[in-house]
Coordinates of C-alpha atoms in Angstrom, one line a residue:
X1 CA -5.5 36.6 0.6
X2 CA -5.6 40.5 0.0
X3 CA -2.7 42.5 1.5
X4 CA -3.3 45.3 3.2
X5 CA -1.8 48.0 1.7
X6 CA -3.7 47.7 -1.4
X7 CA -5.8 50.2 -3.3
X8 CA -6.4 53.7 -1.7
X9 CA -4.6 52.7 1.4
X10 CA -1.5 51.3 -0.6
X11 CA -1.5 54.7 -2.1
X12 CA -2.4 57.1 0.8
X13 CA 0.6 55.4 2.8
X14 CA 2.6 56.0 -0.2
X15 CA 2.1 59.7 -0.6
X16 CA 2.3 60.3 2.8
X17 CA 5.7 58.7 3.1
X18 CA 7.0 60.7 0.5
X19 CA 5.5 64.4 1.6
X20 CA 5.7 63.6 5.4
X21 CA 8.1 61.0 7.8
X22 CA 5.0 58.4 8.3
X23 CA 7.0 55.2 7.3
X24 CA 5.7 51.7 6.6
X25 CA 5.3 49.2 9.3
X26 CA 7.5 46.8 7.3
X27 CA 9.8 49.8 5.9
X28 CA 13.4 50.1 7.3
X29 CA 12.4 48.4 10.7
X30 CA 13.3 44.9 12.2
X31 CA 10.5 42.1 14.1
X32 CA 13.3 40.5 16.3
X33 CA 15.8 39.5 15.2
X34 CA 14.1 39.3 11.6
X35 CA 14.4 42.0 8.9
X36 CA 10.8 43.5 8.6
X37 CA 11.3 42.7 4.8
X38 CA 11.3 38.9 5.9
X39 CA 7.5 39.8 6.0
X40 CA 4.5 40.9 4.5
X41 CA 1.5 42.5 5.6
X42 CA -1.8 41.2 5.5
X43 CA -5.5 41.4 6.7
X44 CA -6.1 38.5 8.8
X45 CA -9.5 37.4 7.0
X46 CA -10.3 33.7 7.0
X47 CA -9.6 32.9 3.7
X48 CA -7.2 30.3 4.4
X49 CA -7.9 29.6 8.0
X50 CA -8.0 26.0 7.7
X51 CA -4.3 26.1 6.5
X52 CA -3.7 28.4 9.2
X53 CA -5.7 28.5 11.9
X54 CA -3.9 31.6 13.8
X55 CA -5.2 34.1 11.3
X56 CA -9.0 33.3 12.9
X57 CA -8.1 34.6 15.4
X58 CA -6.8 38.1 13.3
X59 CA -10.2 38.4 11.3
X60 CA -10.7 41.9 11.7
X61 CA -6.9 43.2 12.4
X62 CA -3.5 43.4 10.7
X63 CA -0.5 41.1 10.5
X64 CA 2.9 40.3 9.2
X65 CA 2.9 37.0 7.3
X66 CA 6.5 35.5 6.7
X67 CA 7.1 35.9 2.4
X68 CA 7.7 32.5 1.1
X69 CA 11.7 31.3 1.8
X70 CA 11.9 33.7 4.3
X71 CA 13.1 30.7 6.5
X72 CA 12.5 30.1 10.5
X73 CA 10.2 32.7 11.2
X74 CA 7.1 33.0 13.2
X75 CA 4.1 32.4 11.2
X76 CA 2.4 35.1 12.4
X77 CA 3.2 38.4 13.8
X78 CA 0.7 40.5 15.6
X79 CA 1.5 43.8 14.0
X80 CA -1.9 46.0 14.6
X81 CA -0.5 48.8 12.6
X82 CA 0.2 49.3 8.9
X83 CA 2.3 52.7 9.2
X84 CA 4.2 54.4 11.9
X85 CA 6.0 57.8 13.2
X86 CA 9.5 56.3 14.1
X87 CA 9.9 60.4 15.7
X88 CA 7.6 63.0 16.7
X89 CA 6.9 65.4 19.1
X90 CA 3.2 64.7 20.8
X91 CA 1.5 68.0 21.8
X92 CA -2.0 66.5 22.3
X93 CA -3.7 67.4 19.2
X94 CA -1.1 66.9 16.4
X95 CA 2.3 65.3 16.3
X96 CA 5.2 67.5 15.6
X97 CA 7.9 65.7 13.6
X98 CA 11.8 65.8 13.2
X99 CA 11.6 67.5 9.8
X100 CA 9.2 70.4 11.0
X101 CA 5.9 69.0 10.0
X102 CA 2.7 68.7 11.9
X103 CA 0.8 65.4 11.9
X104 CA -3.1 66.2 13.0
X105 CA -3.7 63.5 15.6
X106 CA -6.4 61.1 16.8
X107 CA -6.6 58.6 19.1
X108 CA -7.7 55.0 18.5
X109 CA -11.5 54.2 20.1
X110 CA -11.3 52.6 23.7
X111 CA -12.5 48.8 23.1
X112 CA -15.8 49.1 25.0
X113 CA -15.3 46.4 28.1
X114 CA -11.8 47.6 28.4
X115 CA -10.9 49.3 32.0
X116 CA -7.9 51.6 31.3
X117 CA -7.6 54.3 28.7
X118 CA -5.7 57.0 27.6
X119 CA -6.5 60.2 29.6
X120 CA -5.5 63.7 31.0
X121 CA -2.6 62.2 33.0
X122 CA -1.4 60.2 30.2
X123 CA -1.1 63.4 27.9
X124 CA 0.8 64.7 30.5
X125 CA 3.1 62.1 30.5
X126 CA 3.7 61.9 26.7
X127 CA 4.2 65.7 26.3
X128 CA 7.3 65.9 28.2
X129 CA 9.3 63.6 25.8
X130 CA 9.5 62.6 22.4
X131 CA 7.4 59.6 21.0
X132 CA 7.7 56.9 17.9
X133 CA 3.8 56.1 16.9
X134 CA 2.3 53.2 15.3
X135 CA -1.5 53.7 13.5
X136 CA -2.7 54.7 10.5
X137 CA -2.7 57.4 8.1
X138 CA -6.5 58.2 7.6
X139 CA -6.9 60.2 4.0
X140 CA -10.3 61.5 4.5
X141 CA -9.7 63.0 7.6
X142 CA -6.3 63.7 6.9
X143 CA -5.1 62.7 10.3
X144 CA -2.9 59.9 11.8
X145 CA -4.7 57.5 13.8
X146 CA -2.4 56.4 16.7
X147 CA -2.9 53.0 18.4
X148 CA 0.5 52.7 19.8
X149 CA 2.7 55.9 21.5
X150 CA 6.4 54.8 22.5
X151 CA 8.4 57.1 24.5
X152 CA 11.8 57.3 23.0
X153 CA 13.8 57.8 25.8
X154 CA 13.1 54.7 27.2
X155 CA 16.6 53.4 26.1
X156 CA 19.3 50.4 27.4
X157 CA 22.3 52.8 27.0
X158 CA 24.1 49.3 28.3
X159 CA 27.9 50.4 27.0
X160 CA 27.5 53.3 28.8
X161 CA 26.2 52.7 32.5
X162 CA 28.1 51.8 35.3
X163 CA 28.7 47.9 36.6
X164 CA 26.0 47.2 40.1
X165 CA 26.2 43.6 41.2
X166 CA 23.3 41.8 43.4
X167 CA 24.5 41.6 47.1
X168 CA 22.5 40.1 49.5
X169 CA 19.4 41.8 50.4
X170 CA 19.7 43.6 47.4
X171 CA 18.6 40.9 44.8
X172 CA 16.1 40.3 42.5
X173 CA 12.9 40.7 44.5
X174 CA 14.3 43.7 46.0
X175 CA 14.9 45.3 42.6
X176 CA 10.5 44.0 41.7
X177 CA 9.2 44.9 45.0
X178 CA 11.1 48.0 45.4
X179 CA 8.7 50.8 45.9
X180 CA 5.6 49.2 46.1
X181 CA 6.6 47.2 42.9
X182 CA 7.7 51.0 40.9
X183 CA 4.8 51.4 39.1
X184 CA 4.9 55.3 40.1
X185 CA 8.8 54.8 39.7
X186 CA 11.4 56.6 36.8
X187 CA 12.3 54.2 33.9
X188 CA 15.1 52.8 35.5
X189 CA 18.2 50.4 34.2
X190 CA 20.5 48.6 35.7
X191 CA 24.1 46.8 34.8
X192 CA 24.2 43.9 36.8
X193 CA 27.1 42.1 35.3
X194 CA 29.6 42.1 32.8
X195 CA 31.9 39.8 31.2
X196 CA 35.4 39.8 33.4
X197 CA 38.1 41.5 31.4
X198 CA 35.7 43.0 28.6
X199 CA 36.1 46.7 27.5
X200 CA 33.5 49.2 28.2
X201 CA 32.6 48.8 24.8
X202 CA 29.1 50.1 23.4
X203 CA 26.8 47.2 23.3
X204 CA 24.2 48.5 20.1
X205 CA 23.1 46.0 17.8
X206 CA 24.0 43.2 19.9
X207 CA 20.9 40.5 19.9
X208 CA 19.4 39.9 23.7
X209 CA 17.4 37.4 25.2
X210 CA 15.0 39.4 27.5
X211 CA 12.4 37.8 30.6
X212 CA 9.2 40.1 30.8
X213 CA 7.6 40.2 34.1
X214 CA 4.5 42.6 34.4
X215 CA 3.3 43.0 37.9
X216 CA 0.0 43.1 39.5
X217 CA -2.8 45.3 38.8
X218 CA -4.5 47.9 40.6
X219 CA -8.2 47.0 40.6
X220 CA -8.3 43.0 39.6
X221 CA -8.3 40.9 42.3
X222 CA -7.8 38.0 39.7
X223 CA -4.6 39.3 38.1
X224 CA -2.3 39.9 41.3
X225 CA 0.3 37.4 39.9
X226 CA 1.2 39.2 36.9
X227 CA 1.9 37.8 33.6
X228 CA 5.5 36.3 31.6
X229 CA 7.0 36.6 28.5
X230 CA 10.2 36.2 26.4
X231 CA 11.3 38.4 23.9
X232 CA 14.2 38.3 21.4
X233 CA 15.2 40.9 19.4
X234 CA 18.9 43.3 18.7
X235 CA 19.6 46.6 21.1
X236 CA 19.6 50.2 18.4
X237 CA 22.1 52.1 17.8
X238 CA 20.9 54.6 21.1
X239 CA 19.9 51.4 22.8
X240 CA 16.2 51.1 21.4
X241 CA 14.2 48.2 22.2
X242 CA 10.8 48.8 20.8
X243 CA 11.2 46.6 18.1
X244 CA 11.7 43.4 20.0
X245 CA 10.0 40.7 19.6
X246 CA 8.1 39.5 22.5
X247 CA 6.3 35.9 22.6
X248 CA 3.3 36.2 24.7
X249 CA 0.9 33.3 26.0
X250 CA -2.3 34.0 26.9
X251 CA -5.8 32.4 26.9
X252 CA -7.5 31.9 22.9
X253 CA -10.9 30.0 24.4
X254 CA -11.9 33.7 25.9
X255 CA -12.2 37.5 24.9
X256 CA -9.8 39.4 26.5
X257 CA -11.3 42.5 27.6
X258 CA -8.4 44.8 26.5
X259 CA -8.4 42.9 23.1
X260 CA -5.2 41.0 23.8
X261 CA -4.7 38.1 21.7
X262 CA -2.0 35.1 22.2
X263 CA 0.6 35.8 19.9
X264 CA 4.2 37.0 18.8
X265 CA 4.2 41.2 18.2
X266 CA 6.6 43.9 18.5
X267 CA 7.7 45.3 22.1
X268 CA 6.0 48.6 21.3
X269 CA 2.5 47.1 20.9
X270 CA 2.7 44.7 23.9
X271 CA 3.5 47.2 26.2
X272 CA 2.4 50.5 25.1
X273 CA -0.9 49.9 22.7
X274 CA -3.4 52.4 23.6
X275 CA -6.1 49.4 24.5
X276 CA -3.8 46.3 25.0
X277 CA -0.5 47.5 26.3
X278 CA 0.7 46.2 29.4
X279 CA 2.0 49.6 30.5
X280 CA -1.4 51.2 30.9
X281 CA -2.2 48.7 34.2
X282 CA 0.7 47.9 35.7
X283 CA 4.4 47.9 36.1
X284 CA 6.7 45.6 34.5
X285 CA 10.6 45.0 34.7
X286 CA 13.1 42.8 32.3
X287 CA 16.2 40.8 32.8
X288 CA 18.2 41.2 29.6
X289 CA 20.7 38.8 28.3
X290 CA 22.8 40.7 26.1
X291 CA 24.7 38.4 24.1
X292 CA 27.6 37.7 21.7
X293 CA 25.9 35.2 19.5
X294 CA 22.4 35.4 18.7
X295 CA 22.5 31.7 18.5
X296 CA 21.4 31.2 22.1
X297 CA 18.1 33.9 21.3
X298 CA 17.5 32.0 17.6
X299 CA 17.3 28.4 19.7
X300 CA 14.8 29.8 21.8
X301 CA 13.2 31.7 19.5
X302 CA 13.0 28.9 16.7
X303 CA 11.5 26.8 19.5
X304 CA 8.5 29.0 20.4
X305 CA 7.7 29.4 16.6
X306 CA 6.6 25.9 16.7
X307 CA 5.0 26.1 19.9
X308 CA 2.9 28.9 18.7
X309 CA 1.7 26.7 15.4
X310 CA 0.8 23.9 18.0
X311 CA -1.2 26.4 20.3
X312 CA -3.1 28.2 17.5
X313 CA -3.7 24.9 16.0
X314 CA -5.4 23.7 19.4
X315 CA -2.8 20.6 19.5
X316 CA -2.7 22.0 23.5
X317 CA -5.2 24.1 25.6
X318 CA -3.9 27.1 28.3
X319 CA -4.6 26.4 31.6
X320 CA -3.8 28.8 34.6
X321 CA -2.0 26.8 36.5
X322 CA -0.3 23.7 34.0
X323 CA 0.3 25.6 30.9
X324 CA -0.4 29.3 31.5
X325 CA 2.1 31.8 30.7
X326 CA 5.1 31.0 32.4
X327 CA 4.8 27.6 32.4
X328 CA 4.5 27.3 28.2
X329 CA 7.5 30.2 28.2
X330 CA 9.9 28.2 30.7
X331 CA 9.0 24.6 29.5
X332 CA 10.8 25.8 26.0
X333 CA 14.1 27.0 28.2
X334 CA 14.3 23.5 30.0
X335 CA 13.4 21.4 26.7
X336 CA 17.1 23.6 25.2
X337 CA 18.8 22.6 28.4
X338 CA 18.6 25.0 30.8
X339 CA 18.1 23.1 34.0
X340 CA 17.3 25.8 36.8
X341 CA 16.8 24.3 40.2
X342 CA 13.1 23.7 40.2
X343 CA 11.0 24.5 43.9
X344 CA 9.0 21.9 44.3
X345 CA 4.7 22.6 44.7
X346 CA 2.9 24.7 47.0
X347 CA 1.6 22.3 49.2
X348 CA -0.3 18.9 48.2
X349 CA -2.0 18.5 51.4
X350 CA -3.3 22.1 51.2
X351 CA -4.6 20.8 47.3
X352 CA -6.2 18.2 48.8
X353 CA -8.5 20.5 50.7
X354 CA -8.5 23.0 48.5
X355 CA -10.0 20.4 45.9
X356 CA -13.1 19.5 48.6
X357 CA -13.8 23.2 49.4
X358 CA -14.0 24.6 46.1
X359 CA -16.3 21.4 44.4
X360 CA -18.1 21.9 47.4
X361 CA -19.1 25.6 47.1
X362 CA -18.9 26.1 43.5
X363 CA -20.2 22.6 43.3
X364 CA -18.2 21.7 40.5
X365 CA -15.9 19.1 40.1
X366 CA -13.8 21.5 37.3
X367 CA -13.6 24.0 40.0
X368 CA -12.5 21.7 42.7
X369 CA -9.6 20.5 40.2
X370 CA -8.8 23.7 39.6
X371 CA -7.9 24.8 43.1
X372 CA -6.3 21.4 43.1
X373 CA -3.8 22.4 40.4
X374 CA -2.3 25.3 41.9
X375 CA -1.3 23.7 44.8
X376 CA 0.2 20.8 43.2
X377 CA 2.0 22.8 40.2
X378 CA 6.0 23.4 40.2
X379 CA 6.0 27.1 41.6
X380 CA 9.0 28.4 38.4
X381 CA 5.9 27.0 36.2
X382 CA 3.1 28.7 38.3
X383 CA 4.8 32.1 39.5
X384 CA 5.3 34.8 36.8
X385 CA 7.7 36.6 39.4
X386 CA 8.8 32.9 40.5
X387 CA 10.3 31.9 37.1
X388 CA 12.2 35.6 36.7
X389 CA 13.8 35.1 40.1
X390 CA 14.6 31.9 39.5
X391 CA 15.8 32.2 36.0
X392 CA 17.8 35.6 37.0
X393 CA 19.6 33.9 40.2
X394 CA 20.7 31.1 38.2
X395 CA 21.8 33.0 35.3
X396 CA 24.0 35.3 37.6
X397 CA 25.4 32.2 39.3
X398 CA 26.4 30.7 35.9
X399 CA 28.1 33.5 35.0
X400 CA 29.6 33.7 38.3
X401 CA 31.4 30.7 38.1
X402 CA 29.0 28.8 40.5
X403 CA 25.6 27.3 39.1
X404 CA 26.4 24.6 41.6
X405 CA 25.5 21.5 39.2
X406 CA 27.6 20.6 35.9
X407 CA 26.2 22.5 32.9
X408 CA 24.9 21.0 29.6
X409 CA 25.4 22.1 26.2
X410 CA 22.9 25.0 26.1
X411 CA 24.1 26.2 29.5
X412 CA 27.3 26.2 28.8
X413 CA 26.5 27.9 25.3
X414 CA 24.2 30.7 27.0
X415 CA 27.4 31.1 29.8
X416 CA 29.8 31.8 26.8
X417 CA 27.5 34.0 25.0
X418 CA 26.3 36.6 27.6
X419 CA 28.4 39.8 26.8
X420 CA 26.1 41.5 29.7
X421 CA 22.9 41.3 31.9
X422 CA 20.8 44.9 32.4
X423 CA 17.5 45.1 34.9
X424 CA 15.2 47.2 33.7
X425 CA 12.1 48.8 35.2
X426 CA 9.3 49.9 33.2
X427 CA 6.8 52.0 35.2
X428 CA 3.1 51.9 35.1
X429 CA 1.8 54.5 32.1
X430 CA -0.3 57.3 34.2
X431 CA -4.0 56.4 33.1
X432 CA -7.9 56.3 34.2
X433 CA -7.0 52.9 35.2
X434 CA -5.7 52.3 39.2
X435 CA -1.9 52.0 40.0
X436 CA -0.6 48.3 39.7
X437 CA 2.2 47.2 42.5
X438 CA 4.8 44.3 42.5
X439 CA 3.4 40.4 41.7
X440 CA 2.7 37.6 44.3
X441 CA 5.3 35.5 45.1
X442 CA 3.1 32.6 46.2
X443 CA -0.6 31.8 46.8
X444 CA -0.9 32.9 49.9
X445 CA 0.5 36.3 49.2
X446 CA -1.9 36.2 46.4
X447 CA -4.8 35.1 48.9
X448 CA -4.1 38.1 51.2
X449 CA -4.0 41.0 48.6
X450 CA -7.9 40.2 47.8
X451 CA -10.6 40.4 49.7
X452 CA -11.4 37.4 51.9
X453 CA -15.3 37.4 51.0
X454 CA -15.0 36.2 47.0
X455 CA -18.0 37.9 46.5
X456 CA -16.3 41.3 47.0
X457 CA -13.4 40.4 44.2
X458 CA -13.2 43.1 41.7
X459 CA -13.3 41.1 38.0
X460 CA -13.7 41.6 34.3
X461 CA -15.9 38.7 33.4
X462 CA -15.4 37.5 29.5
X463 CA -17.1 36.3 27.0
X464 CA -15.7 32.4 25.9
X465 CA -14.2 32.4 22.5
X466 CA -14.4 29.0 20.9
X467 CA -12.6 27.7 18.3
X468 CA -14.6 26.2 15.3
X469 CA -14.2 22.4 15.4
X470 CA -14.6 22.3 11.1
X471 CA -11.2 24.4 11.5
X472 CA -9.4 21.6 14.1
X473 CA -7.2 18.8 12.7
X474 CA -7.3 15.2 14.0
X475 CA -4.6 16.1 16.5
X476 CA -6.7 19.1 17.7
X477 CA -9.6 17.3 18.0
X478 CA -8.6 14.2 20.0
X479 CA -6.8 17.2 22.4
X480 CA -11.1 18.2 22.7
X481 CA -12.2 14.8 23.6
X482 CA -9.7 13.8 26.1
X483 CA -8.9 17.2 28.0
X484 CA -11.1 16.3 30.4
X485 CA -9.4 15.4 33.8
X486 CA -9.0 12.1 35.1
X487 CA -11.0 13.1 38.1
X488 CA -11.1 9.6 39.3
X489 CA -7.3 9.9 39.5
X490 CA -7.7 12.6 41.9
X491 CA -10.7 11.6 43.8
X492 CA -8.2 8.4 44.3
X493 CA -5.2 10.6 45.3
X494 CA -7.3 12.0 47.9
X495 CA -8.9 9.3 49.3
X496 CA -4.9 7.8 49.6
X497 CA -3.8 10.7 51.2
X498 CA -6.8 11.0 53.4
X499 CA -6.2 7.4 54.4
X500 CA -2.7 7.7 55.2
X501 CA -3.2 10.5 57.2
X502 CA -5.8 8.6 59.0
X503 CA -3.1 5.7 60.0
X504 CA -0.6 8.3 60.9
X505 CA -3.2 10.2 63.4
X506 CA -4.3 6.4 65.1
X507 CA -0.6 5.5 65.1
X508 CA 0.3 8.6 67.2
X509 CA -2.8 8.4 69.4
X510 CA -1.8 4.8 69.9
X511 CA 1.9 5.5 70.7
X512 CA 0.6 8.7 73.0
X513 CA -1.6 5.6 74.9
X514 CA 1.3 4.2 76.0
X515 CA 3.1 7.8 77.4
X516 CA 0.4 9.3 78.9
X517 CA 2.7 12.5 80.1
X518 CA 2.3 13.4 76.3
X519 CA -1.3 13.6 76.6
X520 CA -1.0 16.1 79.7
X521 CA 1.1 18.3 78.1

């Protein structure tokens, strides 16, 4: 496989690192709670796709490839970028950096069928402050490419802010919701708790287990749940994050229209990356585990690793409602231990009919088992803003001294280990794309943010993405020939249901026979 920074590139980077302060992707920086030097960067051709299936999925883009003992690593990092500005001021045309030099300054091209760009407003925005850049140094045009612009004063100064605690009203859903979900809102952080008897000490390079929540955007009426992650990583000496690492599910059997692709990649390019970030369409807000150990953030972390070979792999398949984003994210927190009270589905009668309706009008079965799904699926698996509520509230009542069932061995390891837990909101980046607002708790908050008439749903339609079948295992393609649902299973749940609700309707007609007042009132 060629490396990237190879050839003219290798040496353009070179020379410009040593004349002016653009630094190596992999220089001085850390992925996580890795040492970039853990990794090396590489073009994701296909050359050894059938080894590695994730790097298909990279053909034309750049990523980190663990270096060979580097141990339990992920085995692919989404990196995007082969150089970066770690400090700069932005002034629209030109970058002005911390040693006095100017950086000439392009942005890089808006991916055709995405909805949101960079515009006047977001200039704006990035003026006022200073900024740490990912792109690429481009020789012939001498000129830095920028794909991802950070603002640095988006810091968890978490030593140094004072202690808040939930009370009643004022809980987690008060903090997402609060004005209109704060995508219009400051940058905001919050000390929630704090270990009893600790000093105010300053909590830099600590590692943290963090819970992304995005919330809904502006003008999809598909994407009014929002999305999940979890992202480890070590708080900077001024309480930086943008080097965390955040693991984020999403569909691989599709296009995304803003270019995102499934995978593990710093903070800085999930959220701020001029085409993919989730910044540029809606808020988002984090509960951050800051911890004494990094043990608890490595289980999880070495966990996902392996998840992440077995999804790229095609070993399992996304699906919105049984294995979307929250549900593959949470299912690796409750196979360590952590046992959060679970709330049950939606409604299985409402499933029922949902099933009939939508086979009926779509007439398709897949559709029908679709609707079926969300109704039936555990809501902390289904919910984006479910699981954060439900993972926050039990976190906080572990570390209160009241999780109200007897801990395990991961429990009780993650209720040793948190030093302190921040809330942080991360407004929406000002853009040509519409304000997003706060997710839906549930389906039927879901149901009446959009449109009643379907056919008036604002949506991005995509283009499937299939994976070549000469690059699946044996495992991945037995997964192709049975994921097809046992729809005689279902049609056989329904008809049981139906039936029982049948005998239940007679029984009570029979019984209101007998006490004919009941059928006058």
């Amino acid at each position: 496989m060629r490396t990237f920074l190879s050839g003219i590139i290798l040496a353009a980077g070179a020379a410009q690192a040593e004349a002016m302060p653009v630094q190596p992707a992999l220089g001085s920086e850390r992925i996580g709670l890795l040492p970039a030097d853990k990794f090396s960067m590489a073009e994701g051709r296909c050359d050894h796709c059938a080894h590695q299936p994730a790097l298909w999925y990279f053909q034309d883009d750049l990523v980190a490839l663990p270096k060979p003992g580097a141990g339990d690593t992920p085995g692919l990092v989404w990196l995007g970028s082969p150089q970066l500005v770690p400090q700069a001021r932005y002034d629209g045309t030109s970058l002005q950096t911390a040693d006095g030099s100017t950086l000439k300054l392009r942005l890089t091209p808006k991916i055709a069928t995405n909805r949101s760009y960079f515009d006047a407003s977001s200039e704006a925005f990035f003026r006022q402050r200073e900024v740490r850049v990912r792109g690429e140094w481009d020789e012939a045009g001498q000129q830095f490419v920028a794909r991802t612009i950070w603002p640095r004063d988006y810091v968890i100064n978490a030593g140094k802010l004072p202690l808040q605690p939930l009370s009643g009203s004022d809980n987690l859903q008060g903090f997402v919701r609060q004005a209109e979900g704060g995508a219009r809102a400051d940058f905001a952080v919050r000390k929630v708790w704090q270990r009893p008897g600790a000093p105010e000490a300053d909590l830099a390079g600590k590692p943290v287990l963090a819970i992304v929540l995005s919330g809904a955007q502006g003008d999809d009426d598909e994407a009014y749940g929002g999305h999940f992650a979890i992202a480890t990583g070590r708080l900077g000496p001024q309480g930086e994050w943008s080097d965390w690492m955040v693991n984020n599910f999403y569909s691989l059997d599709s296009y995304s229209e803003k270019g995102i692709v499934a995978s593990a990649l710093p903070m800085d390019n999930y959220l701020m990356d001029l085409n993919s970030g989730q910044q540029y369409y809606r808020p988002s807000y984090m509960l951050v585990a800051v911890l004494n150990d990094a043990r608890t953030a490595q289980a999880y972390q070495s966990n996902v690793n392996q998840v992440f070979r077995e999804f790229y792999a095609h070993h399992f398949s996304y699906k919105h409602a049984a294995a979307n984003c929250t549900g593959i994210s949470v299912d690796i927190l409750r196979k360590l231990g952590w046992q959060w009270p679970q709330q049950g589905p939606t409604n299985r009668l409402k499933a029922v009919g949902a099933f009939g309706y939508m086979a009926a009008k779509d007439l398709s079965i897949a559709s029908g088992r679709k609707a079926f799904s969300y109704f039936t699926e555990e809501q902390t698996r289904l919910h984006p803003a479910v699981a954060f509520d439900a993972l926050g509230h039990d976190l906080l009542a572990m570390l209160g001294g009241q999780p109200g069932r007897q801990l395990g061995g991961f429990e009780q390891q993650l209720q040793s280990d948190v030093a302190a837990v921040m809330l942080v909101r991360i407004p929406q980046l000002p853009s040509s794309r519409a304000f997003g607002s706060a997710p839906a708790y549930s389906i039927d908050e879901f149901m009446a943010r959009a449109p009643a008439d379907r056919s008036k749903w604002q949506v991005v339609p995509v283009e499937p993405r299939p994976f070549p079948e000469e690059l699946m295992d044996e495992q991945a393609r037995r997964n192709l020939r049975t994921s097809a649902w046992p729809v005689a299973a279902l049609l056989f749940a329904i008809a049981a249901i139906g039936t029982a609700w049948s005998w239940r309707r007679r029984q009570r007609l029979r019984a209101d026979m007998h006490h004919p007042e009941r059928l006058r009132a």
